[in-house]
mmCIF file of C-alpha atoms in Angstrom:
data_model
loop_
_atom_site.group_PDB
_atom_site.id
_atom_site.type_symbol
_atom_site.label_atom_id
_atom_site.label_comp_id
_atom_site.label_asym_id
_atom_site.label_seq_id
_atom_site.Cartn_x
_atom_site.Cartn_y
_atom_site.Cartn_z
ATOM 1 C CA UNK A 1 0.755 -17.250 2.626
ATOM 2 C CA UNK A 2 -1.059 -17.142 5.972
ATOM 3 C CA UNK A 3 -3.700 -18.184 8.022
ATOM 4 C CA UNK A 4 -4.725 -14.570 9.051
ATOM 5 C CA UNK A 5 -3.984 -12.007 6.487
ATOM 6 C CA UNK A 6 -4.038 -8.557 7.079
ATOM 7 C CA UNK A 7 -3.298 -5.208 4.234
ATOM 8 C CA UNK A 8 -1.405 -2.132 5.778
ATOM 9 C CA UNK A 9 -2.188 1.155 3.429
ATOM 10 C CA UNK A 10 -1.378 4.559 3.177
ATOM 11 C CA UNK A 11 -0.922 7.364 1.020
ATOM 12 C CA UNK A 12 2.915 7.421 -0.098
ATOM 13 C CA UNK A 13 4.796 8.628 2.448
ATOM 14 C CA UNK A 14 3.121 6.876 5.267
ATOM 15 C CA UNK A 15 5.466 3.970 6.181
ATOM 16 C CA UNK A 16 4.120 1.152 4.430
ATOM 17 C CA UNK A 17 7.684 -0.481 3.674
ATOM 18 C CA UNK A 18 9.192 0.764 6.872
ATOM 19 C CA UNK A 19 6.287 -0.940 8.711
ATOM 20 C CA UNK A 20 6.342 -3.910 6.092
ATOM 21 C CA UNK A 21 10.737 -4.258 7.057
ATOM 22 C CA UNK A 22 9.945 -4.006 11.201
ATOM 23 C CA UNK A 23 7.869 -6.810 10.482
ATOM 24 C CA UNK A 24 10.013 -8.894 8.493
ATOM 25 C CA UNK A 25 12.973 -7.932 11.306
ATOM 26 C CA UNK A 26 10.081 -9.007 14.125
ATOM 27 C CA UNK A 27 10.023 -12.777 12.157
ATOM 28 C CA UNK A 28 6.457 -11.508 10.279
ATOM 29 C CA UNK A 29 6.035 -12.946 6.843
ATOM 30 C CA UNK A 30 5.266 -10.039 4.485
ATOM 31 C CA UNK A 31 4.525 -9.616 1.553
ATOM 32 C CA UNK A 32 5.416 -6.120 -0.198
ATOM 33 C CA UNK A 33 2.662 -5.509 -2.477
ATOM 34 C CA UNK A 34 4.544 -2.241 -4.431
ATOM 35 C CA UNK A 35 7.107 -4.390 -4.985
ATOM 36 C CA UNK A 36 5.723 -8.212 -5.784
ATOM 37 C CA UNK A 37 2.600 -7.611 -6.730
ATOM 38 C CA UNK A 38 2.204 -4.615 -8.714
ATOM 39 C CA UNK A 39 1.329 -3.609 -12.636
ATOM 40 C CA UNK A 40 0.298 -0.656 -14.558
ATOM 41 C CA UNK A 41 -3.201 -1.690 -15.592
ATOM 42 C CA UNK A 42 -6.858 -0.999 -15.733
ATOM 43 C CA UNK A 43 -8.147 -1.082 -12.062
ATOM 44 C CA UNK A 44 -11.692 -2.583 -12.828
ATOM 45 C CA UNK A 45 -10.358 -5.125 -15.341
ATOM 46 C CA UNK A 46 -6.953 -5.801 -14.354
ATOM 47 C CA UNK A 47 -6.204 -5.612 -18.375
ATOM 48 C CA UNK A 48 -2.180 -4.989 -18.672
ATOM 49 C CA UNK A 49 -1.264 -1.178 -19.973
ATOM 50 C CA UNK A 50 0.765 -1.407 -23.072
ATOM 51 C CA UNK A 51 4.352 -0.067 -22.776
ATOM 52 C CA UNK A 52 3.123 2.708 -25.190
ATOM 53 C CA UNK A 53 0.452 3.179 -23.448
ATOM 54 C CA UNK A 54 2.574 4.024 -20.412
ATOM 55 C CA UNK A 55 5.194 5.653 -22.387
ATOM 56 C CA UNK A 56 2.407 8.161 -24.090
ATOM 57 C CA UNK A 57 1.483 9.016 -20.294
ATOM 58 C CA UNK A 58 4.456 8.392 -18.062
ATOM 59 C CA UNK A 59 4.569 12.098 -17.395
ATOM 60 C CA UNK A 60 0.823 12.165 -16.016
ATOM 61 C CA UNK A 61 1.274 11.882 -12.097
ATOM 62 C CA UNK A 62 -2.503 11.268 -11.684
ATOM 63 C CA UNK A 63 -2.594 8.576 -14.667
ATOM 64 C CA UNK A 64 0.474 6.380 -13.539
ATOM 65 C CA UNK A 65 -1.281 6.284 -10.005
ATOM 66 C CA UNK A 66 -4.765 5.734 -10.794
ATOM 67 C CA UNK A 67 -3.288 3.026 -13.108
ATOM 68 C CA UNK A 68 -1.413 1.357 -10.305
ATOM 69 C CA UNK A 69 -2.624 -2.353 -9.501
ATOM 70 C CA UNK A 70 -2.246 -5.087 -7.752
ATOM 71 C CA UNK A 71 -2.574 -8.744 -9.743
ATOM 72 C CA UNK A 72 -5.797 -10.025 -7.858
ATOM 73 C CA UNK A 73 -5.177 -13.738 -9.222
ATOM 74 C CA UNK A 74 -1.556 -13.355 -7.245
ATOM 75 C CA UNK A 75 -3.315 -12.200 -4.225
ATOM 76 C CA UNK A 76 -5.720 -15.067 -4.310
ATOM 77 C CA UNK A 77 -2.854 -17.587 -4.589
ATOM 78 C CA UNK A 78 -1.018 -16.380 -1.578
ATOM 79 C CA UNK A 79 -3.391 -16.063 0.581
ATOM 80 C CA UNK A 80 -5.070 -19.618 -0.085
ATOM 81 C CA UNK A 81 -1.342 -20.611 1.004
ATOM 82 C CA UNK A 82 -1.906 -21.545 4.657
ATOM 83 C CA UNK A 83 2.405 -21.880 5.789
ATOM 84 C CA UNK A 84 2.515 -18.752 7.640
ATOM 85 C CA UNK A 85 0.414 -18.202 10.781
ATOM 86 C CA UNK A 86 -0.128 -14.609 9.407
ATOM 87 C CA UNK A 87 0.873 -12.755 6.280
ATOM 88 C CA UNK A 88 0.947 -9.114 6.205
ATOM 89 C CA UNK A 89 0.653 -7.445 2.583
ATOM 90 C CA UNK A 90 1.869 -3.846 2.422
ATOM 91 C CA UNK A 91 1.752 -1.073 -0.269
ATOM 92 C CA UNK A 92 -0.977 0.230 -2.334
ATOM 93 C CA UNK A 93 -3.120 -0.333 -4.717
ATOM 94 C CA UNK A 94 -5.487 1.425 -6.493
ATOM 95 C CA UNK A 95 -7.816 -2.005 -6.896
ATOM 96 C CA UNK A 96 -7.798 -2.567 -3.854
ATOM 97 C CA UNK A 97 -12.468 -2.970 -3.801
ATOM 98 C CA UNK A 98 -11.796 -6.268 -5.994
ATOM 99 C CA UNK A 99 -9.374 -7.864 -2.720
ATOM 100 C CA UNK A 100 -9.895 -6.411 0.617
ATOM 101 C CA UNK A 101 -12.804 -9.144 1.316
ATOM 102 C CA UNK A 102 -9.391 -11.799 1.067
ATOM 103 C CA UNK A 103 -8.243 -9.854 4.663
ATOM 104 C CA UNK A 104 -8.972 -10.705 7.732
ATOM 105 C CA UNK A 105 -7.904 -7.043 8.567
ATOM 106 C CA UNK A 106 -6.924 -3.703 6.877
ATOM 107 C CA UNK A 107 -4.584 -1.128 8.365
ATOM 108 C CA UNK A 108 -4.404 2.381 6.851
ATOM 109 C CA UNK A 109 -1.298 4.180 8.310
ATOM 110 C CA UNK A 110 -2.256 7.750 9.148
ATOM 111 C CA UNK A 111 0.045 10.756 9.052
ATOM 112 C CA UNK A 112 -0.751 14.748 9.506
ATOM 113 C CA UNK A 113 0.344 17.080 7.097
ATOM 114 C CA UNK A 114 3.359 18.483 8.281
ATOM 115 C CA UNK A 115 4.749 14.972 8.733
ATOM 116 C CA UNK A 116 3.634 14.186 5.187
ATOM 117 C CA UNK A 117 5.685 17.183 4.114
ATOM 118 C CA UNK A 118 8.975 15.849 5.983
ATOM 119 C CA UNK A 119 8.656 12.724 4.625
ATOM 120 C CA UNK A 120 7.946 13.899 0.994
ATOM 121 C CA UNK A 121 11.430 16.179 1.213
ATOM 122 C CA UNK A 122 13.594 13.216 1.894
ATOM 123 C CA UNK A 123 11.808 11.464 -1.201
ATOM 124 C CA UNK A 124 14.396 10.192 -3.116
ATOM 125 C CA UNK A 125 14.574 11.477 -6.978
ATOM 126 C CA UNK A 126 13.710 7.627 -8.207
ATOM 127 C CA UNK A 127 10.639 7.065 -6.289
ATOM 128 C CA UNK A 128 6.742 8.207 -6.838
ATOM 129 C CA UNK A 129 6.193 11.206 -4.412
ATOM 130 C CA UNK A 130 9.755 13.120 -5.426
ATOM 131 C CA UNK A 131 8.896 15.261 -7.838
ATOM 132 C CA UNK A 132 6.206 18.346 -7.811
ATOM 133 C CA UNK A 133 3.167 16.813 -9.536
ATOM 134 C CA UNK A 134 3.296 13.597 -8.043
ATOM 135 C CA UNK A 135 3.689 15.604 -4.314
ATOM 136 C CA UNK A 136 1.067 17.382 -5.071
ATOM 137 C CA UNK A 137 -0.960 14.601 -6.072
ATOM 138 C CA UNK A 138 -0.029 13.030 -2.772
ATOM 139 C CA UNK A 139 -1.096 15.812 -1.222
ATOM 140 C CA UNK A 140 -4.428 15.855 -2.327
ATOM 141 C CA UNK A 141 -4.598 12.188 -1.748
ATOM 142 C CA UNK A 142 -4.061 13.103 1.595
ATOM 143 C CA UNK A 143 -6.326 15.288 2.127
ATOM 144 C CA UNK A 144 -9.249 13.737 0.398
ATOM 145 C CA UNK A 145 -8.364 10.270 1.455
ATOM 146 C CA UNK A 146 -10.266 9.178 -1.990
ATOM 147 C CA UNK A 147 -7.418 6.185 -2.376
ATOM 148 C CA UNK A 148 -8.669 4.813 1.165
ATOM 149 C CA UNK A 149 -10.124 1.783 2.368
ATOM 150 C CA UNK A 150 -13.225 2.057 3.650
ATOM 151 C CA UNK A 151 -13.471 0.769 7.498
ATOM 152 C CA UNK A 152 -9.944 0.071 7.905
ATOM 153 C CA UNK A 153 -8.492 0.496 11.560
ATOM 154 C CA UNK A 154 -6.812 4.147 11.431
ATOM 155 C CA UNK A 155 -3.051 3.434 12.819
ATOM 156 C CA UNK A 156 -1.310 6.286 14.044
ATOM 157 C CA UNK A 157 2.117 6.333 11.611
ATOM 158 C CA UNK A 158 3.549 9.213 13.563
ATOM 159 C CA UNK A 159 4.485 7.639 16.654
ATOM 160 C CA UNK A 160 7.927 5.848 16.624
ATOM 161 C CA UNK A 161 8.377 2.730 14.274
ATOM 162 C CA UNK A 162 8.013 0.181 17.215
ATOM 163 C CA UNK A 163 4.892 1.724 18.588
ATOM 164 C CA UNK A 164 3.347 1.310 15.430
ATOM 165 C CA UNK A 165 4.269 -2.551 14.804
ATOM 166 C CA UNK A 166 2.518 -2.731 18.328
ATOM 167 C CA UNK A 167 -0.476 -1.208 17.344
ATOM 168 C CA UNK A 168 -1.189 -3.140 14.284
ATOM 169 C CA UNK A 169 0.194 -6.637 16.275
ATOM 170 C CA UNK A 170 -1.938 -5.820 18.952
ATOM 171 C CA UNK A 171 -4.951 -5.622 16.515
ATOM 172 C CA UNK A 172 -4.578 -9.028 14.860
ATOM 173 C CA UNK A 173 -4.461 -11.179 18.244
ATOM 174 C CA UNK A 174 -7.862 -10.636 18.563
#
């Protein structure tokens, strides 16, 4: 996928696809992780969930999060691909320790609470984050930042859209 690839994380909430679309508008190649590369699975296996298995639980916030994956094997595909300059991969995952070393770079989009909180209210009813467990679990992600990569360049997600793009382009040309 790219020469240089670089991961842009978050907690829910904190841009990652409205930072992943600026790029693609900018002429970026990006690929969104949530979206492309994602499973409900065992994060230190990578073993599939069943559909019961998801069924029996769908109502656990904390389970269908925890259980939230990328496919490494994917990841190692498209970034072997060198026909982009630079690929940037955005969304979360909670396996992230078994790819991050495939990166050149990591981003983790910060936000303070009270943005969080904004951004949580205009959650729409379909997606993770909209209703009360799953905010609360955000919340607490938040908070803790257990979900986090460790060293990743902080990125302040609070500042307008563009300002942001710049930040994180402005880190990879080095």
């Amino acid at each position: 996928m790219g020469v240089r690839n670089y991961l842009i994380e978050g907690v829910s909430c904190a841009g990652k696809t409205t930072v992943a679309t600026e790029l693609e508008k900018r002429g970026y190649h990006v690929v969104h992780g949530d979206r492309l590369l994602a499973y409900q699975g065992d994060p230190e296996t990578g073993r599939r969930i069943t559909p019961h298995e998801i069924q029996a639980r769908s109502g656990e916030a904390a389970f269908r999060h925890a259980h939230h994956i990328w496919d490494v094997g994917m990841i190692e595909r498209l970034v072997a691909d060198d026909g982009h300059q630079i690929t940037f991969f955005c969304g979360g995952a909670r396996n992230h320790a078994s790819f991050l070393h495939l990166f050149e770079g990591v981003f983790v989009l910060e936000i303070d609470r009270d943005t969080l909180l904004a951004r949580l209210a205009e959650r729409p009813i379909e997606e993770f984050g909209a209703a009360p467990a799953e905010r609360a679990l955000i919340l607490d992600l938040h908070s803790t930042r257990r979900d986090m990569p460790r060293n990743a360049i902080a990125v302040d997600a609070t500042k307008p859209l563009a300002d942001v793009v710049d930040d994180i382009l402005r880190s990879t040309a080095n």
